Amino acid sequence: MDKQNKKASIRVVLKGENAEKETLIPITSWKDRAARETAASAEKDEFDWILPDEEEDIYKEDPKVQIGKKEKRKGASLNFESKNDRLFPVKQFLTTALIAVVLGVAFGFIALNVISDQEMPAAVQPQAASPAAAEPAAEPAQQPAKSASNGRLATFVVQNGKFSSKGAAESLAEEMKGKGFAAAVVESDGAFFVYGGVGFLKEETAALGQTYQKQQVEAWGGKQAEWLVPESSSSGKLQEAAETILSASLKQIAGSKADESAIQAASGLAAGVKEDSAFKKSLTEAAKQLLNDSSASAGWKAQQLILDGLAAK
């Protein structure tokens, strides 16, 4: 009981105007203490809150957000390609393809020239210049075929087809004849060739091949071919007559006028050969055809007569 009746005191520290004064409020009993705490609590509840004026700015300065510096990440980074970088592989591919096409065409022309040179007769191949020669020999303007020897006559022909069966070759030959062209089937090395013209100059048969191509007919002029002819002392005369008559027929096919006097002389030369042969007969009939008619049709007929005479066995 003595402890309960013992007086207690509470020191209250005030802030503000009375901050320097300290007041000691004696508490005589626990009831007084409880009453004082209740009163203090009531005063606290009745505290007037002073709100700031709405017209005044709440913030005198704009708040600033400070962002710390970000450290750069070490390691692999992604590089974004630009539009030009993305198009670079496409441009490179197109350029490579274009260069490949150009090179392919160039090598094709080179290969074609090499093959054509290999097809040339041996007599007209250009000879290699010897070390002692001062200047190389000039290449002839026209390339004649070899002269007849050992029963063989070398000429140039226009090739229109090559077949493994004789029937297919004869079918093409008949179709060409029906269109007014010349055609003959010749067997060589197990194949059947269709020849649409013959001559002693490569340039003449090459021109005839172009005439075929203009008529939408497949043809290759300038191929060399050899024919079997009767071997005799008069073989040279027959070849001389054949050169003139064939040249005249090709001129008429091309639309030019042939020399009639030259045709007559060639006809007489062939007729003077004593040995009879299909080749001799074809030459005389072809010369007669050209003398009677100077049209292109007569030229084709003369070609057909001579092809038949050469192809006859």
Short mmCIF file of C-alpha atoms in Angstrom, two decimals:
data_model
loop_
_atom_site.label_atom_id
_atom_site.label_comp_id
_atom_site.label_asym_id
_atom_site.label_seq_id
_atom_site.Cartn_x
_atom_site.Cartn_y
_atom_site.Cartn_z
CA MET A 1 0.00 0.00 0.00
CA ASP A 2 2.85 2.33 0.70
CA LYS A 3 4.04 1.87 -2.82
CA GLN A 4 0.61 2.75 -4.21
CA ASN A 5 0.31 5.89 -2.02
CA LYS A 6 3.74 7.03 -2.92
CA LYS A 7 3.60 10.15 -4.99
CA ALA A 8 4.86 10.00 -8.54
CA SER A 9 5.70 12.79 -10.89
CA ILE A 10 5.77 13.10 -14.71
CA ARG A 11 8.01 15.55 -16.49
CA VAL A 12 6.35 17.02 -19.57
CA VAL A 13 8.63 18.64 -22.14
CA LEU A 14 6.83 21.18 -24.28
CA LYS A 15 8.00 22.36 -27.66
CA GLY A 16 7.30 25.62 -29.29
CA GLU A 17 6.77 28.81 -27.31
CA ASN A 18 7.08 27.14 -23.91
CA ALA A 19 9.94 24.93 -25.01
CA GLU A 20 12.29 26.48 -22.40
CA LYS A 21 9.95 25.85 -19.48
CA GLU A 22 9.62 22.48 -17.92
CA THR A 23 6.60 21.79 -15.77
CA LEU A 24 6.42 19.00 -13.29
CA ILE A 25 2.92 17.82 -12.67
CA PRO A 26 2.63 15.94 -9.42
CA ILE A 27 0.51 12.80 -9.50
CA THR A 28 -0.91 11.85 -6.15
CA SER A 29 -2.43 8.53 -7.14
CA TRP A 30 -2.92 6.14 -9.99
CA LYS A 31 -6.43 7.48 -10.52
CA ASP A 32 -5.10 10.96 -11.06
CA ARG A 33 -2.54 9.57 -13.44
CA ALA A 34 -5.20 7.76 -15.42
CA ALA A 35 -7.40 10.85 -15.46
CA ARG A 36 -4.58 13.00 -16.71
CA GLU A 37 -3.73 10.50 -19.49
CA THR A 38 -7.39 10.46 -20.52
CA ALA A 39 -7.46 14.24 -20.65
CA ALA A 40 -4.27 14.33 -22.65
CA SER A 41 -5.71 11.85 -25.08
CA ALA A 42 -8.84 13.95 -25.49
CA GLU A 43 -6.77 17.05 -26.16
CA LYS A 44 -4.82 15.11 -28.76
CA ASP A 45 -8.03 14.08 -30.48
CA GLU A 46 -9.23 17.65 -30.54
CA PHE A 47 -6.02 18.93 -32.16
CA ASP A 48 -6.70 21.34 -34.96
CA TRP A 49 -5.00 20.26 -38.12
CA ILE A 50 -3.85 23.16 -40.27
CA LEU A 51 -4.07 22.28 -43.97
CA PRO A 52 -1.91 24.08 -46.51
CA ASP A 53 -3.42 26.76 -48.68
CA GLU A 54 -4.67 25.37 -51.99
CA GLU A 55 -3.48 28.44 -53.83
CA GLU A 56 0.08 27.93 -52.75
CA ASP A 57 2.25 25.57 -54.77
CA ILE A 58 2.94 22.37 -53.03
CA TYR A 59 6.31 22.07 -54.66
CA LYS A 60 8.49 25.07 -55.02
CA GLU A 61 10.79 23.23 -57.38
CA ASP A 62 10.13 20.51 -59.90
CA PRO A 63 11.24 17.21 -58.59
CA LYS A 64 14.08 15.75 -60.53
CA VAL A 65 14.63 12.08 -60.96
CA GLN A 66 18.24 11.16 -60.93
CA ILE A 67 19.09 8.11 -62.92
CA GLY A 68 22.28 6.41 -62.23
CA LYS A 69 24.66 5.66 -65.05
CA LYS A 70 24.19 2.24 -66.52
CA GLU A 71 27.25 0.21 -66.94
CA LYS A 72 27.85 -1.16 -70.42
CA ARG A 73 27.45 -4.85 -70.61
CA LYS A 74 30.49 -6.65 -71.67
CA GLY A 75 30.17 -9.49 -74.09
CA ALA A 76 28.78 -10.16 -77.56
CA SER A 77 26.55 -7.47 -78.98
CA LEU A 78 24.00 -7.68 -81.74
CA ASN A 79 24.83 -5.73 -84.88
CA PHE A 80 21.79 -4.72 -86.86
CA GLU A 81 22.42 -4.68 -90.59
CA SER A 82 21.21 -1.81 -92.65
CA LYS A 83 19.04 -2.21 -95.75
CA ASN A 84 22.07 -1.94 -98.01
CA ASP A 85 23.85 -4.64 -95.99
CA ARG A 86 20.87 -6.95 -96.39
CA LEU A 87 20.78 -6.38 -100.14
CA PHE A 88 24.51 -6.97 -100.58
CA PRO A 89 24.29 -10.82 -100.84
CA VAL A 90 21.55 -10.50 -103.51
CA LYS A 91 23.62 -8.08 -105.56
CA GLN A 92 26.66 -10.29 -105.22
CA PHE A 93 24.68 -13.34 -106.38
CA LEU A 94 23.27 -11.54 -109.43
CA THR A 95 26.72 -10.25 -110.37
CA THR A 96 28.22 -13.73 -110.07
CA ALA A 97 25.42 -15.24 -112.19
CA LEU A 98 25.88 -12.58 -114.90
CA ILE A 99 29.64 -13.17 -115.03
CA ALA A 100 29.05 -16.94 -115.27
CA VAL A 101 26.65 -16.49 -118.22
CA VAL A 102 29.10 -14.22 -120.07
CA LEU A 103 31.98 -16.64 -119.51
CA GLY A 104 29.83 -19.58 -120.62
CA VAL A 105 28.89 -17.86 -123.89
CA ALA A 106 32.52 -16.91 -124.54
CA PHE A 107 33.78 -20.45 -123.95
CA GLY A 108 30.96 -21.78 -126.15
CA PHE A 109 32.08 -19.62 -129.08
CA ILE A 110 35.68 -20.71 -128.54
CA ALA A 111 34.70 -24.39 -128.48
CA LEU A 112 32.58 -23.94 -131.63
CA ASN A 113 35.50 -22.36 -133.46
CA VAL A 114 37.80 -25.19 -132.39
CA ILE A 115 35.32 -27.82 -133.60
CA SER A 116 34.85 -26.01 -136.90
CA ASP A 117 38.62 -25.87 -137.39
CA GLN A 118 38.86 -29.60 -136.77
CA GLU A 119 36.24 -30.24 -139.45
CA MET A 120 38.32 -28.43 -142.10
CA PRO A 121 40.03 -30.64 -144.68
CA ALA A 122 43.66 -31.42 -144.06
CA ALA A 123 44.77 -29.80 -147.30
CA VAL A 124 43.49 -26.40 -146.27
CA GLN A 125 44.72 -26.37 -142.66
CA PRO A 126 47.14 -23.46 -142.17
CA GLN A 127 50.74 -24.64 -141.99
CA ALA A 128 52.86 -23.65 -139.02
CA ALA A 129 55.55 -21.17 -139.99
CA SER A 130 59.09 -22.52 -139.84
CA PRO A 131 61.71 -20.59 -137.84
CA ALA A 132 63.55 -19.70 -141.04
CA ALA A 133 60.47 -18.24 -142.73
CA ALA A 134 60.42 -14.46 -142.76
CA GLU A 135 56.61 -14.15 -143.06
CA PRO A 136 53.82 -16.73 -142.65
CA ALA A 137 52.05 -17.84 -145.80
CA ALA A 138 48.80 -16.00 -146.45
CA GLU A 139 45.62 -18.05 -145.99
CA PRO A 140 43.62 -18.45 -149.21
CA ALA A 141 40.42 -16.46 -149.46
CA GLN A 142 38.42 -19.58 -150.37
CA GLN A 143 38.96 -23.14 -149.23
CA PRO A 144 38.72 -25.64 -152.11
CA ALA A 145 38.24 -29.35 -151.60
CA LYS A 146 40.94 -31.87 -152.35
CA SER A 147 41.31 -33.10 -155.91
CA ALA A 148 40.05 -36.55 -156.82
CA SER A 149 42.50 -39.33 -156.12
CA ASN A 150 42.28 -43.08 -155.59
CA GLY A 151 38.65 -43.07 -156.67
CA ARG A 152 37.56 -40.55 -154.01
CA LEU A 153 36.17 -37.08 -154.64
CA ALA A 154 36.34 -34.60 -151.72
CA THR A 155 33.61 -31.97 -151.49
CA PHE A 156 31.78 -29.82 -148.96
CA VAL A 157 28.13 -30.55 -148.22
CA VAL A 158 25.13 -29.16 -146.36
CA GLN A 159 24.03 -31.61 -143.67
CA ASN A 160 20.35 -31.58 -142.77
CA GLY A 161 20.16 -34.57 -140.46
CA LYS A 162 21.83 -37.64 -138.98
CA PHE A 163 19.82 -40.78 -138.15
CA SER A 164 20.43 -44.27 -136.83
CA SER A 165 17.84 -45.77 -139.18
CA LYS A 166 17.67 -45.47 -142.95
CA GLY A 167 13.90 -45.11 -142.92
CA ALA A 168 13.98 -41.95 -140.80
CA ALA A 169 16.64 -40.43 -143.06
CA GLU A 170 14.68 -41.23 -146.23
CA SER A 171 11.53 -39.74 -144.69
CA LEU A 172 13.30 -36.40 -144.14
CA ALA A 173 14.81 -36.50 -147.64
CA GLU A 174 11.41 -37.01 -149.26
CA GLU A 175 9.95 -34.17 -147.20
CA MET A 176 12.71 -31.82 -148.37
CA LYS A 177 12.24 -32.83 -152.00
CA GLY A 178 8.53 -32.16 -151.71
CA LYS A 179 9.33 -28.57 -150.70
CA GLY A 180 11.54 -28.07 -153.76
CA PHE A 181 14.89 -28.60 -152.05
CA ALA A 182 17.59 -31.14 -152.89
CA ALA A 183 18.27 -34.15 -150.66
CA ALA A 184 20.20 -37.41 -150.69
CA VAL A 185 20.71 -40.14 -148.06
CA VAL A 186 24.29 -41.32 -147.51
CA GLU A 187 25.44 -44.04 -145.10
CA SER A 188 28.71 -43.51 -143.23
CA ASP A 189 30.16 -45.12 -140.09
CA GLY A 190 26.91 -46.88 -139.23
CA ALA A 191 24.79 -43.70 -139.44
CA PHE A 192 22.56 -42.27 -142.17
CA PHE A 193 23.13 -38.65 -143.18
CA VAL A 194 20.82 -36.39 -145.16
CA TYR A 195 22.71 -33.98 -147.43
CA GLY A 196 20.85 -31.05 -148.98
CA GLY A 197 23.58 -29.60 -151.20
CA VAL A 198 27.11 -30.07 -152.45
CA GLY A 199 29.95 -27.82 -153.62
CA PHE A 200 33.71 -27.54 -153.88
CA LEU A 201 34.05 -24.39 -151.76
CA LYS A 202 33.26 -24.30 -148.05
CA GLU A 203 31.96 -20.74 -148.30
CA GLU A 204 29.43 -21.75 -150.97
CA THR A 205 27.93 -24.57 -148.91
CA ALA A 206 27.91 -22.37 -145.79
CA ALA A 207 25.85 -19.81 -147.71
CA LEU A 208 23.49 -22.58 -148.87
CA GLY A 209 23.07 -23.66 -145.24
CA GLN A 210 21.96 -20.12 -144.37
CA THR A 211 19.42 -20.29 -147.21
CA TYR A 212 17.95 -23.40 -145.60
CA GLN A 213 17.83 -21.75 -142.20
CA LYS A 214 15.92 -18.79 -143.63
CA GLN A 215 13.31 -21.31 -144.80
CA GLN A 216 13.08 -22.73 -141.24
CA VAL A 217 14.96 -25.90 -142.25
CA GLU A 218 17.71 -27.19 -140.00
CA ALA A 219 21.02 -27.23 -141.87
CA TRP A 220 24.76 -27.08 -141.30
CA GLY A 221 26.87 -25.99 -144.25
CA GLY A 222 30.60 -26.47 -144.60
CA LYS A 223 30.99 -30.14 -143.67
CA GLN A 224 33.51 -32.13 -145.70
CA ALA A 225 32.42 -35.36 -147.36
CA GLU A 226 34.10 -37.78 -149.74
CA TRP A 227 32.41 -39.65 -152.57
CA LEU A 228 33.42 -42.80 -154.42
CA VAL A 229 33.88 -42.16 -158.16
CA PRO A 230 35.27 -44.34 -160.94
CA GLU A 231 39.03 -44.27 -160.85
CA SER A 232 40.40 -43.40 -164.29
CA SER A 233 42.67 -41.02 -166.10
CA SER A 234 39.65 -38.81 -166.78
CA SER A 235 38.77 -38.26 -163.11
CA GLY A 236 40.38 -34.83 -163.18
CA LYS A 237 38.21 -33.74 -166.11
CA LEU A 238 35.03 -34.81 -164.34
CA GLN A 239 36.03 -32.89 -161.23
CA GLU A 240 36.79 -29.77 -163.27
CA ALA A 241 33.39 -29.98 -164.97
CA ALA A 242 31.68 -30.63 -161.63
CA GLU A 243 33.28 -27.56 -160.04
CA THR A 244 31.88 -25.26 -162.74
CA ILE A 245 28.41 -26.80 -162.87
CA LEU A 246 27.97 -26.93 -159.07
CA SER A 247 29.13 -23.32 -158.69
CA ALA A 248 26.62 -22.24 -161.36
CA SER A 249 23.75 -24.08 -159.61
CA LEU A 250 24.56 -22.45 -156.26
CA LYS A 251 24.63 -19.01 -157.88
CA GLN A 252 21.17 -19.50 -159.36
CA ILE A 253 19.82 -20.69 -155.99
CA ALA A 254 21.19 -17.50 -154.44
CA GLY A 255 19.44 -15.41 -157.12
CA SER A 256 22.51 -14.60 -159.20
CA LYS A 257 22.99 -15.24 -162.91
CA ALA A 258 25.42 -17.99 -163.91
CA ASP A 259 27.88 -17.80 -166.79
CA GLU A 260 26.27 -19.76 -169.64
CA SER A 261 29.50 -20.04 -171.62
CA ALA A 262 31.24 -21.60 -168.63
CA ILE A 263 28.37 -24.07 -168.20
CA GLN A 264 28.56 -25.07 -171.88
CA ALA A 265 32.31 -25.62 -171.63
CA ALA A 266 31.90 -27.77 -168.54
CA SER A 267 29.18 -29.80 -170.21
CA GLY A 268 31.43 -30.48 -173.20
CA LEU A 269 34.30 -31.45 -170.91
CA ALA A 270 32.16 -34.03 -169.09
CA ALA A 271 30.73 -35.39 -172.31
CA GLY A 272 34.24 -35.96 -173.65
CA VAL A 273 35.07 -38.47 -170.92
CA LYS A 274 35.03 -41.96 -172.44
CA GLU A 275 34.11 -43.90 -169.31
CA ASP A 276 30.43 -43.87 -168.58
CA SER A 277 29.31 -43.43 -164.99
CA ALA A 278 26.37 -42.14 -162.99
CA PHE A 279 28.49 -39.17 -162.00
CA LYS A 280 29.25 -38.26 -165.64
CA LYS A 281 25.58 -38.57 -166.62
CA SER A 282 24.43 -36.39 -163.71
CA LEU A 283 26.85 -33.63 -164.72
CA THR A 284 25.67 -33.44 -168.32
CA GLU A 285 21.99 -33.44 -167.30
CA ALA A 286 22.58 -30.75 -164.65
CA ALA A 287 24.37 -28.54 -167.19
CA LYS A 288 21.45 -28.93 -169.58
CA GLN A 289 18.98 -27.98 -166.82
CA LEU A 290 20.91 -24.78 -166.00
CA LEU A 291 21.21 -23.75 -169.65
CA ASN A 292 17.47 -24.15 -170.21
CA ASP A 293 16.37 -22.35 -167.03
CA SER A 294 18.20 -19.66 -165.05
CA SER A 295 15.81 -19.69 -162.07
CA ALA A 296 16.51 -20.81 -158.51
CA SER A 297 14.29 -23.83 -159.06
CA ALA A 298 16.61 -24.99 -161.86
CA GLY A 299 19.54 -24.59 -159.50
CA TRP A 300 17.89 -26.89 -156.94
CA LYS A 301 17.16 -29.46 -159.66
CA ALA A 302 20.79 -29.39 -160.81
CA GLN A 303 21.89 -29.97 -157.22
CA GLN A 304 19.52 -32.93 -156.94
CA LEU A 305 20.88 -34.50 -160.14
CA ILE A 306 24.50 -34.24 -159.00
CA LEU A 307 23.71 -35.53 -155.46
CA ASP A 308 21.98 -38.56 -156.97
CA GLY A 309 24.98 -39.21 -159.24
CA LEU A 310 27.45 -39.03 -156.35
CA ALA A 311 25.32 -41.17 -154.02
CA ALA A 312 24.77 -43.88 -156.66
CA LYS A 313 26.72 -47.09 -156.09
#
